[in-house]
mmCIF file of C-alpha atoms in Angstrom:
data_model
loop_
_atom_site.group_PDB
_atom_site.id
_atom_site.type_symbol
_atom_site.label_atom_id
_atom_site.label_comp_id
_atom_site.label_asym_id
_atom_site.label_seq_id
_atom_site.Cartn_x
_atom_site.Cartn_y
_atom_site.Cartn_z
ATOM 1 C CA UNK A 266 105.647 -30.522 84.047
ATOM 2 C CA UNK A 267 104.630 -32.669 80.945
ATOM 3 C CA UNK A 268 105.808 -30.624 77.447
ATOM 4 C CA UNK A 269 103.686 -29.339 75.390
ATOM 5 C CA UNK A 270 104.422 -28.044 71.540
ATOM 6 C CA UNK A 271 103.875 -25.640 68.764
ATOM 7 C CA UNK A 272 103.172 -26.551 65.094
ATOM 8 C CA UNK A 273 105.628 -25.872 62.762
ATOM 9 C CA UNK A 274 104.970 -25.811 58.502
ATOM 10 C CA UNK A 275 105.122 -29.435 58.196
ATOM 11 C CA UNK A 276 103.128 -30.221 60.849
ATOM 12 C CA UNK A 277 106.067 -31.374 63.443
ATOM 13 C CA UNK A 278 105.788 -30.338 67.039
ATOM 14 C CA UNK A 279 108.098 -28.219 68.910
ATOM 15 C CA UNK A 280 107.779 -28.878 72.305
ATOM 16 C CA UNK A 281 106.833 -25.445 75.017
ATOM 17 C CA UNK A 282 107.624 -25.986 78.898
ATOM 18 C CA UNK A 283 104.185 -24.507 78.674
ATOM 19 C CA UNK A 284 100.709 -25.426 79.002
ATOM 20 C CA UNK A 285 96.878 -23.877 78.608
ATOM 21 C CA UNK A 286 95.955 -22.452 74.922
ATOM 22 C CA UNK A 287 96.434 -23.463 71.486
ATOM 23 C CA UNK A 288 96.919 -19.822 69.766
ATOM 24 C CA UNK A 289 97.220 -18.571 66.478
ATOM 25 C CA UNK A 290 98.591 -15.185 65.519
ATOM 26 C CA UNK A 291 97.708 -13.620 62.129
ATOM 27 C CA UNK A 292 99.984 -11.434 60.772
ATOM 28 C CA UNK A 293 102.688 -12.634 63.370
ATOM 29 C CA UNK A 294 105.413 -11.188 61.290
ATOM 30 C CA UNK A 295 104.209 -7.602 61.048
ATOM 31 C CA UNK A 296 105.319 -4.900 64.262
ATOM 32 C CA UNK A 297 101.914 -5.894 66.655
ATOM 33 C CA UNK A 298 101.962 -9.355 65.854
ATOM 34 C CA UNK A 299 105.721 -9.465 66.942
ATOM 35 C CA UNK A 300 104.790 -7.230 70.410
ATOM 36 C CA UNK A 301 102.162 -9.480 70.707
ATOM 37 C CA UNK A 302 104.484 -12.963 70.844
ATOM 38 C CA UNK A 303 106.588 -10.876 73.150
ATOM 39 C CA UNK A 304 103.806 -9.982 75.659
ATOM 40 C CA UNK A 305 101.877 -13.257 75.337
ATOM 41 C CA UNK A 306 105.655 -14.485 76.593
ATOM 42 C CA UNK A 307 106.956 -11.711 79.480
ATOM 43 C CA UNK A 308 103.101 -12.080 80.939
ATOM 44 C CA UNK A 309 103.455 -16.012 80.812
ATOM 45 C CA UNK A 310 100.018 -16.334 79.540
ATOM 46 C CA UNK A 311 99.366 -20.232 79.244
ATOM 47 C CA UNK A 312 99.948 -22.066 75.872
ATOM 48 C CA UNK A 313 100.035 -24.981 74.940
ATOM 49 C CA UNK A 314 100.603 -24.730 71.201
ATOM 50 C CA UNK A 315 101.392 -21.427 69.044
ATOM 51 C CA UNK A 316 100.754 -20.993 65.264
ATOM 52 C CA UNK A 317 102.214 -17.772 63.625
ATOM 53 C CA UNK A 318 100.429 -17.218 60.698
ATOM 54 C CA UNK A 319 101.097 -14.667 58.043
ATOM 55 C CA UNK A 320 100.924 -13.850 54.016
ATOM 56 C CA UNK A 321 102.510 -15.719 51.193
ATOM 57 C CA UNK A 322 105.296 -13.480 51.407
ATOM 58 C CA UNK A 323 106.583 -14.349 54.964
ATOM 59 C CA UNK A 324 106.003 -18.185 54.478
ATOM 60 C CA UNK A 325 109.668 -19.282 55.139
ATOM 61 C CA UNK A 326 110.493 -17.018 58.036
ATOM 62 C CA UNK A 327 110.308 -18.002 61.504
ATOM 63 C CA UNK A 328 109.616 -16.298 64.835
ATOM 64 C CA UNK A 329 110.526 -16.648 68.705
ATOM 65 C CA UNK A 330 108.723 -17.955 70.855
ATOM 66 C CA UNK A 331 109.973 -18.822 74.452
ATOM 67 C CA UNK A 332 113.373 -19.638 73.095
ATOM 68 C CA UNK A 333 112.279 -21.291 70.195
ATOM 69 C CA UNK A 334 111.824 -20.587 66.443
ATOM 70 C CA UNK A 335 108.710 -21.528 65.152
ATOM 71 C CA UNK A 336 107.889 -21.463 61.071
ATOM 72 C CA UNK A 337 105.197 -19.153 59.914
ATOM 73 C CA UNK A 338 102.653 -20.593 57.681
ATOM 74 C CA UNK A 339 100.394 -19.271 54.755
ATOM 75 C CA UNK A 340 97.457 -17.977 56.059
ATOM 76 C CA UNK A 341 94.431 -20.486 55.008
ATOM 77 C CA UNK A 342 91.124 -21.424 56.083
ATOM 78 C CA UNK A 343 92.112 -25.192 57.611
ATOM 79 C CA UNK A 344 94.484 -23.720 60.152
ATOM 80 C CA UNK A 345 92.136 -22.681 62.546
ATOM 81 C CA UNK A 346 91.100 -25.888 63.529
ATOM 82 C CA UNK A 347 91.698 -26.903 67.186
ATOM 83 C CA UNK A 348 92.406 -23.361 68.030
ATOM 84 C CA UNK A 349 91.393 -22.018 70.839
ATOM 85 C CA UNK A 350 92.133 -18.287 70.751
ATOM 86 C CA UNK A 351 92.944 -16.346 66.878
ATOM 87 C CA UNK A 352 94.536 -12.709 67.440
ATOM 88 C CA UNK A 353 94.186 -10.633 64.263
ATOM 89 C CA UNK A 354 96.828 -7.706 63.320
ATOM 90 C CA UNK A 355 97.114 -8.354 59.768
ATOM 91 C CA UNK A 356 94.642 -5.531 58.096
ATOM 92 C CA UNK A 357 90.933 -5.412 58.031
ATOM 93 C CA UNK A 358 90.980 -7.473 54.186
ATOM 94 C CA UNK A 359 92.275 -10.308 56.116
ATOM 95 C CA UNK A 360 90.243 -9.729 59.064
ATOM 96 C CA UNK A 361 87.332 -9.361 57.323
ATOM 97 C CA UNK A 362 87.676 -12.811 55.361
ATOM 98 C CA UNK A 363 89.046 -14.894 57.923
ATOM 99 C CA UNK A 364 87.880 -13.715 61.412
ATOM 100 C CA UNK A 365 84.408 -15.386 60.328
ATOM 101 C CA UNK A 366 86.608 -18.482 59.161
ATOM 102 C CA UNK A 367 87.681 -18.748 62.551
ATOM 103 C CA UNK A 368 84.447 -18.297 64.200
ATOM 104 C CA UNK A 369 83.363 -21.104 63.109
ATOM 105 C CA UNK A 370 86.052 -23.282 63.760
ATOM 106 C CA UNK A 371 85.267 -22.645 67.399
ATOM 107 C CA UNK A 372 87.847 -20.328 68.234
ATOM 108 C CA UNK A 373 87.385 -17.274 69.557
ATOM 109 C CA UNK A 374 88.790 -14.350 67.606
ATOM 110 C CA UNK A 375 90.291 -11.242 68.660
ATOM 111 C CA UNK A 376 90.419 -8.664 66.377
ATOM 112 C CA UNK A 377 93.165 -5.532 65.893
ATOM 113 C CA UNK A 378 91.209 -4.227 62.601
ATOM 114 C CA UNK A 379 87.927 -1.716 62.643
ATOM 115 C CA UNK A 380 85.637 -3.979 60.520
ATOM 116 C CA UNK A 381 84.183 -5.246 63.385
ATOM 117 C CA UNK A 382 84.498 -2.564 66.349
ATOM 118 C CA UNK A 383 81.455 -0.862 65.910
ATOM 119 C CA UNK A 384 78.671 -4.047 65.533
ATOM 120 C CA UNK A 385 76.331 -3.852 67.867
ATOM 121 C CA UNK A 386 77.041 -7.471 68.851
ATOM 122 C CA UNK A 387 80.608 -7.296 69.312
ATOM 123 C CA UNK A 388 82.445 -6.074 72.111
ATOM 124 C CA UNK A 389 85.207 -3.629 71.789
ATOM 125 C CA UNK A 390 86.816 -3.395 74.906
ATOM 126 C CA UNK A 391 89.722 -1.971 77.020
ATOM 127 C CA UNK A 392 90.227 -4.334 79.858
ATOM 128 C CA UNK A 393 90.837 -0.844 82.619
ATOM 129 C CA UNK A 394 87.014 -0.090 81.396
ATOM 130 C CA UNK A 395 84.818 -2.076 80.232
ATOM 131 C CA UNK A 396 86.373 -5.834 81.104
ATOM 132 C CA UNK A 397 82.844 -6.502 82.059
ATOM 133 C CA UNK A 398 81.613 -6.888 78.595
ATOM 134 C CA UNK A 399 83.772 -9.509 77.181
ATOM 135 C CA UNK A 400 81.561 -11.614 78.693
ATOM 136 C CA UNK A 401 78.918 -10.651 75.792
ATOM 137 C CA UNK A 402 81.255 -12.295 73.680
ATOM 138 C CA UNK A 403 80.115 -14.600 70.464
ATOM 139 C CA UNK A 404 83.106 -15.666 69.409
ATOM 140 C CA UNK A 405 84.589 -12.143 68.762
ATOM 141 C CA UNK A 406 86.023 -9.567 70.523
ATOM 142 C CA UNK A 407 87.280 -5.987 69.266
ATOM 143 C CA UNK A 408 90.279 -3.931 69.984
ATOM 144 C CA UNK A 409 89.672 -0.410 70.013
ATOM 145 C CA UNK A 410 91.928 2.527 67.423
ATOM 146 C CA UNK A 411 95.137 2.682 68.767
ATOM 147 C CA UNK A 412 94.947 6.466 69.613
ATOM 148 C CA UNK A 413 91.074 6.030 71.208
ATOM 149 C CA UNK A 414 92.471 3.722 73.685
ATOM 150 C CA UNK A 415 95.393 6.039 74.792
ATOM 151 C CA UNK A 416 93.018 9.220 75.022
ATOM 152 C CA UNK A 417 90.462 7.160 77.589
ATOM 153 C CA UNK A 418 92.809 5.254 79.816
ATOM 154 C CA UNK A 419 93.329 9.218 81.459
ATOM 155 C CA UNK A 420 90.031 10.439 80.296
ATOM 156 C CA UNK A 421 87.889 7.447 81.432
ATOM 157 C CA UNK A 422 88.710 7.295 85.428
ATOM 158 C CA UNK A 423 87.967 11.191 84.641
ATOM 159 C CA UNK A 424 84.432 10.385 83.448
ATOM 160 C CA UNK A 425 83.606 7.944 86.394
ATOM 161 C CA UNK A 426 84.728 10.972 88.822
ATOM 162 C CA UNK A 427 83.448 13.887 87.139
ATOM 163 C CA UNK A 428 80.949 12.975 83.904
ATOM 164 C CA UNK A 429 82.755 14.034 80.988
ATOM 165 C CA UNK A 430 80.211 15.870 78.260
ATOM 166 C CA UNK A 431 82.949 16.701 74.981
ATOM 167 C CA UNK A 432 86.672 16.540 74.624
ATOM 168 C CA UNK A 433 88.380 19.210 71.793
ATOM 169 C CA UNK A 434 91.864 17.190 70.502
ATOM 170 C CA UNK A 435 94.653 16.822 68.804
ATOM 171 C CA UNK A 436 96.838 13.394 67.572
ATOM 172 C CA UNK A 437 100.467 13.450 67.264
ATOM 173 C CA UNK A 438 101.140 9.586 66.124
ATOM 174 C CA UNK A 439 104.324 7.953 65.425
ATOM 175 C CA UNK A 440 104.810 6.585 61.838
ATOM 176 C CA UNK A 441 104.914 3.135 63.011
ATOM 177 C CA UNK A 442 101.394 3.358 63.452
ATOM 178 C CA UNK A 443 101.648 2.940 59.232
ATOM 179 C CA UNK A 444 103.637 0.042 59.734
ATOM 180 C CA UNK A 445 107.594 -1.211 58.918
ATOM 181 C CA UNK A 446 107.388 1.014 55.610
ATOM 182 C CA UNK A 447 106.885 4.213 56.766
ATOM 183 C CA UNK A 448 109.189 3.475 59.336
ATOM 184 C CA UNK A 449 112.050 3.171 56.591
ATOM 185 C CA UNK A 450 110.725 6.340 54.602
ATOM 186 C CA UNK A 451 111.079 8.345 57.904
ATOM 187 C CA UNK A 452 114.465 7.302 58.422
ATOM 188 C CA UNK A 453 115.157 7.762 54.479
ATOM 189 C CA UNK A 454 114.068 11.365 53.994
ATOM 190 C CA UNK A 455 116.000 11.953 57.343
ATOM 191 C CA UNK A 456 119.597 10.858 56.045
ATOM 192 C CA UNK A 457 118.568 12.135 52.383
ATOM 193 C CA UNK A 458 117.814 15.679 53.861
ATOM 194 C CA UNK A 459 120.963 16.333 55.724
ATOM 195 C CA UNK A 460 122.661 15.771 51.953
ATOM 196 C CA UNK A 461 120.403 18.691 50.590
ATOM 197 C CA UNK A 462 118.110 15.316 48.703
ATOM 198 C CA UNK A 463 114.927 15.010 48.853
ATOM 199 C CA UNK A 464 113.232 11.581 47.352
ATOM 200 C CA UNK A 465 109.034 11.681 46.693
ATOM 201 C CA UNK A 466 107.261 10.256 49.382
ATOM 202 C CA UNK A 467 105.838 6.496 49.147
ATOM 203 C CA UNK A 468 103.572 5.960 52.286
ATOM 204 C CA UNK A 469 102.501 9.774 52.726
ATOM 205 C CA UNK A 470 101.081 12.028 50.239
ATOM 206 C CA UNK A 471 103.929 14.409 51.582
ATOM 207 C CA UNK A 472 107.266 14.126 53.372
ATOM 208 C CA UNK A 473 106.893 13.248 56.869
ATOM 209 C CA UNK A 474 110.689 14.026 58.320
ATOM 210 C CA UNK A 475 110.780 17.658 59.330
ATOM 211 C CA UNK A 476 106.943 17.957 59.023
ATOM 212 C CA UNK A 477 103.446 17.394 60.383
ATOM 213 C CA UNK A 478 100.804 16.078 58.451
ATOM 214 C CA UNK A 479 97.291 16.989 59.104
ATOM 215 C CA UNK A 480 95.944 13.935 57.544
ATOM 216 C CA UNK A 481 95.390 10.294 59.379
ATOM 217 C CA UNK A 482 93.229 7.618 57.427
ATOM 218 C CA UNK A 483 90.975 9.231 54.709
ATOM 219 C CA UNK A 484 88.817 12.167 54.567
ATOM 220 C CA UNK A 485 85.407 12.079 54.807
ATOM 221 C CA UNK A 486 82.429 14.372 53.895
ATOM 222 C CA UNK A 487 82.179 15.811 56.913
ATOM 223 C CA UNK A 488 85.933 17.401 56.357
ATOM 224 C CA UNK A 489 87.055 14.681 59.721
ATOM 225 C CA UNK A 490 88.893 11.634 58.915
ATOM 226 C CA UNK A 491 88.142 8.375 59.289
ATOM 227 C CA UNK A 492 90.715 8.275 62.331
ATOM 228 C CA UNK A 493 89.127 11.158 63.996
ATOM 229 C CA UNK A 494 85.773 10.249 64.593
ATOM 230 C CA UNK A 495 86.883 6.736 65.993
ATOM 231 C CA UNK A 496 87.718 8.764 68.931
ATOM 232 C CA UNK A 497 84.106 9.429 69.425
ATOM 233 C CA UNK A 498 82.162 6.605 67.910
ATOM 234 C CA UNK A 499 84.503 3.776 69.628
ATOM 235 C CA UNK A 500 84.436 6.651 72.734
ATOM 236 C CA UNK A 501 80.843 6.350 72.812
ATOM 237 C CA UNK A 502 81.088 2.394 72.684
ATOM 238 C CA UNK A 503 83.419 1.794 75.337
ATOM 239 C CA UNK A 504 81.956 4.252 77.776
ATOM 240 C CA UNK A 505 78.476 2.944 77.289
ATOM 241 C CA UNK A 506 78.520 7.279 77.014
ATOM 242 C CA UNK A 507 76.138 8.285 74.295
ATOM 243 C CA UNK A 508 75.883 11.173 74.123
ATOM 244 C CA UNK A 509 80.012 11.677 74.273
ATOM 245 C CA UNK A 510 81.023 14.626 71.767
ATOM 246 C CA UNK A 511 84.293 14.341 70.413
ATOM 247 C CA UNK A 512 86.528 16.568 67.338
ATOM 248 C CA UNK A 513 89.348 15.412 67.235
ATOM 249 C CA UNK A 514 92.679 16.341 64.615
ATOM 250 C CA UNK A 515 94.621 13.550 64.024
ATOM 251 C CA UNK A 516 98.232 14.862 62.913
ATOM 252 C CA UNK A 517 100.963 12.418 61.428
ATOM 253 C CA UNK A 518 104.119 13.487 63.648
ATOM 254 C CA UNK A 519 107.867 12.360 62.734
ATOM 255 C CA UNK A 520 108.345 10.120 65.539
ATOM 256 C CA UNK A 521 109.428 6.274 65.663
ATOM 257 C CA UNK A 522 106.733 4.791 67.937
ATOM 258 C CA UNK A 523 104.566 6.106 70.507
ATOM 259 C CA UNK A 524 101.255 8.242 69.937
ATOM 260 C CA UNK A 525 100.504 11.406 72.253
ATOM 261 C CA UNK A 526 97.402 13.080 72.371
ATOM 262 C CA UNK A 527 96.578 16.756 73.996
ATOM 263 C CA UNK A 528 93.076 16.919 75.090
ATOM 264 C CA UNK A 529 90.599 19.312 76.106
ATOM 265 C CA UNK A 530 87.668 17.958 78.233
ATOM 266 C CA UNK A 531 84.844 19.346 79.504
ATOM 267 C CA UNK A 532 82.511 17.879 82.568
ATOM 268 C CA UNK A 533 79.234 18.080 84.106
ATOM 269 C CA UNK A 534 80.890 18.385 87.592
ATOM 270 C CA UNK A 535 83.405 20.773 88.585
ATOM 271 C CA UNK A 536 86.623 19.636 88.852
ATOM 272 C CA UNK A 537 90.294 20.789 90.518
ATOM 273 C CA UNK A 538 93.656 20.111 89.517
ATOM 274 C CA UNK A 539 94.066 18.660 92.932
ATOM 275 C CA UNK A 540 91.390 16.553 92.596
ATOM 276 C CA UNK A 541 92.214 15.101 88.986
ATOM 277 C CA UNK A 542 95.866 14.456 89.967
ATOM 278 C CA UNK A 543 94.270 12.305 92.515
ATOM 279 C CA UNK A 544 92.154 10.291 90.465
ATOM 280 C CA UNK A 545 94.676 9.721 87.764
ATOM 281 C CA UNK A 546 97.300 8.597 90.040
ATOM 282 C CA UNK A 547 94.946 6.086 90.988
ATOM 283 C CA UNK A 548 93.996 4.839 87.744
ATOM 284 C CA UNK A 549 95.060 1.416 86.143
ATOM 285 C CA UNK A 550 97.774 1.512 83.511
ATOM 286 C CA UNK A 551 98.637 4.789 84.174
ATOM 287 C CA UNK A 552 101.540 6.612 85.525
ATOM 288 C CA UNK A 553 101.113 10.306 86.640
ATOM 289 C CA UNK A 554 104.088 12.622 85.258
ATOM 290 C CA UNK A 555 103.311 16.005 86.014
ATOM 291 C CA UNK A 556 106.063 17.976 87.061
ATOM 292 C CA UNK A 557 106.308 20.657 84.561
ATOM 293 C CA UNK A 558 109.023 23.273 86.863
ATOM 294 C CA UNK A 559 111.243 19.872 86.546
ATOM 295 C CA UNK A 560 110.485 18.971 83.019
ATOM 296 C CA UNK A 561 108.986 16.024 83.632
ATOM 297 C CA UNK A 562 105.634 15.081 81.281
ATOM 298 C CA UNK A 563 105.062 12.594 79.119
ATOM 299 C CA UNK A 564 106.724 11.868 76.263
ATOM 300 C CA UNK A 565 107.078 9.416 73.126
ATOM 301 C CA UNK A 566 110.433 8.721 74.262
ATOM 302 C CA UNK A 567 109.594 7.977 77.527
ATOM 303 C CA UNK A 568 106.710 5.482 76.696
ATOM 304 C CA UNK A 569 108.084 3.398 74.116
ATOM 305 C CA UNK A 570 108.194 -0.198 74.721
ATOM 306 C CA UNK A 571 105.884 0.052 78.374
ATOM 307 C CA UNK A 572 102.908 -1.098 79.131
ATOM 308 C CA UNK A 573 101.322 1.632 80.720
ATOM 309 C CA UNK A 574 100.527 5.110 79.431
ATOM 310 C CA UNK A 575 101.596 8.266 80.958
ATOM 311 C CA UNK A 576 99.559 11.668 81.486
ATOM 312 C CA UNK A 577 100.476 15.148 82.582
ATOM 313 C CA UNK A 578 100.515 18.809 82.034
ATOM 314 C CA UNK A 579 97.013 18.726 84.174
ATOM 315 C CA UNK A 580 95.847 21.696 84.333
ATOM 316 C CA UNK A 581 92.255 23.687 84.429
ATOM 317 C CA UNK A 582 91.059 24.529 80.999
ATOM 318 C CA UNK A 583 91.373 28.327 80.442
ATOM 319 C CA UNK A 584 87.926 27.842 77.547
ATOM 320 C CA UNK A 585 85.437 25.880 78.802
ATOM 321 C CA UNK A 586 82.906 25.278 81.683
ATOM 322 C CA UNK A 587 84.015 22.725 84.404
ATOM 323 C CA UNK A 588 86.770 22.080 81.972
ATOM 324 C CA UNK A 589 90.385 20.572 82.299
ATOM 325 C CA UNK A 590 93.221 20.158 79.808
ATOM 326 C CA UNK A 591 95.923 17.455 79.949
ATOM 327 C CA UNK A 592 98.621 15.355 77.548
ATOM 328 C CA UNK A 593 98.749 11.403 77.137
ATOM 329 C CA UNK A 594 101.322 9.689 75.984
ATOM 330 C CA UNK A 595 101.341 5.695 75.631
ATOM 331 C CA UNK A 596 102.905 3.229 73.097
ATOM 332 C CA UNK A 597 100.487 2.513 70.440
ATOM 333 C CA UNK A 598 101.736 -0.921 69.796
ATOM 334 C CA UNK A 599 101.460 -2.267 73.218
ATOM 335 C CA UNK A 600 98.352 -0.476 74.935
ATOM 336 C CA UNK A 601 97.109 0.659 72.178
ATOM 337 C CA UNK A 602 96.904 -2.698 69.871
ATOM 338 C CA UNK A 603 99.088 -5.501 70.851
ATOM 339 C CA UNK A 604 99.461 -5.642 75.142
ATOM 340 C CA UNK A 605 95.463 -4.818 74.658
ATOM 341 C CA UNK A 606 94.492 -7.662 72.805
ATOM 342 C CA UNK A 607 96.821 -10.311 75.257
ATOM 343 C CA UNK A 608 94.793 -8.085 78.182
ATOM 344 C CA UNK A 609 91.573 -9.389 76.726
ATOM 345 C CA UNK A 610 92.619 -12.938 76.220
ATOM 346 C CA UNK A 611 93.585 -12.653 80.117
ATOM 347 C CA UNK A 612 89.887 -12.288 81.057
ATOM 348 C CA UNK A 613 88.454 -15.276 79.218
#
């Protein structure tokens, strides 16, 4: 096999016993970008040259990339020439200015942000679901809210079997959805509580060890937050389901990594437990765990760092017509941002 190389800051190339794509990853420094060099390299997706790319501040670090360290560069609007494939995880600001950037520079962007999920031309997709519409691609591609991809990798294969109508539910994400800082404060307020201190909050608007926070994203009129009606509006997308009804509480949990979700669904079919057990243990990307008398359902613990997601506690729902409650559990920066987005670039 001939070698093939990754750009470093001044240009050099570092060769890659690799071959296929020339990729650049924006915001390669942050927690997705790093699970996304990591899955790009355990799935041995083909490429040819990688360039990490990242703010002013992380200019001067380096990352791994199948055993090599490659420097990260500024950010700027020349480096996305001769790229083939731009992932995005660095914020919708930088999304917003440079996804177009690399558009036109012929590469084909895919994008961890929400500027762009819900334009009518661009597809937001979950490969399990809708893989078929990448192919409406014009340049851009979408990945889905974190917690709206969890919640339909178990409720989707329900949909195709039963026709789901409305889901009630309720978030419990991990702080690491808020990114390496809140991470820190959550370990912080931990270690400052068991000494009887307590130090104000920085990334919450309250302390988040010992507590639950009712509040993801910001509030809107309505009283929902922005996080909570993703769950329908990007539902609605992805499902090609529009009529789907969704209300949804997204609560801040004090947990590392990993987002679970408790659901209440109701269809336009009946539906058993025996019969949804079946389907879900058939579904792609998902692991049935539901063995309650042995204490075995899904849990953040038990999801973190894996691909797939995990659903239990099945079980017919006790309030509503043809209705059926259950509990997902899935790592939020694999299936639910990072893992996704390498999914997508499988299919082109």
């Amino acid at each position: 096999m001939s070698a093939t190389f990754a750009s470093n800051q001044a240009g050099d190339r570092i060769p890659l016993l690799m071959k296929g794509y020339h990729i650049a990853v924006v915001g390669a420094t942050g927690a997705v970008g790093q699970e996304l060099l990591r899955a790009l390299e355990r799935r041995s997706f083909p490429v040819a040259s990688l360039r990490p790319l990242a703010s002013t501040r992380s200019v001067g670090n380096s990352v791994r990339f199948c055993d090599q360290s490659i420097p990260v560069q500024e950010i700027g609007p020349c480096l996305f020439d001769k790229i083939d494939i731009a992932f995005f995880s660095a914020g919708g600001e930088i999304s917003r200015k440079y996804v177009p950037v690399a558009c036109q520079a012929d590469a084909i962007a895919i994008d961890n942000s929400s500027v762009f999920r819900m334009e009518a031309h661009v597809p937001l997709v979950i490969p399990e679901i809708n893989a078929e519409d990448v192919r409406r691609h014009r340049g851009l591609i979408a990945n889905p809210n974190c917690t709206t991809a969890i919640t339909l990798m178990a409720l989707y294969p329900l949909h195709r079997a039963f026709g789901v109508r409305r889901i009630f539910a309720a978030s419990y994400q991990a702080v690491s959805g808020s990114g390496a800082r809140a991470i820190s404060e959550l370990t912080q307020q931990v270690k400052q509580t068991a000494q009887d201190r307590q130090a104000a909050p920085q990334i919450y608007p309250h302390p988040i060890a010992f507590n639950l926070l009712p509040h993801v994203d910001s509030f809107l009129e309505s009283g929902y937050t922005r996080e909570e009606m993703k769950m329908q509006n990007e539902g609605r997308k992805i499902m090609n389901l529009p009529e789907f009804r969704a209300s949804v509480t997204c609560v801040r949990v004090p947990v590392y990594r990993a987002h679970s979700v408790a659901i209440s669904s109701e269809f336009e079919r009946p539906v058993s437990v025996d019969q949804a057990r079946e389907v879900l243990a058939k579904a792609p990307g998902l692991e049935l765990v539901d063995e309650p008398q042995n204490n075995r359902y899904p849990m953040p613990l038990s999801v973190t760092g894996k691909d797939h997601c995990e659903v239990g506690r099945v079980r017919i729902d006790c309030a509503l017509e043809n209705g059926l409650s259950f509990w997902v559990s899935g790592d939020q920066l694999l299936k639910g941002a990072a893992l996704n987005a390498v999914q997508i670039a499988e299919l082109l």
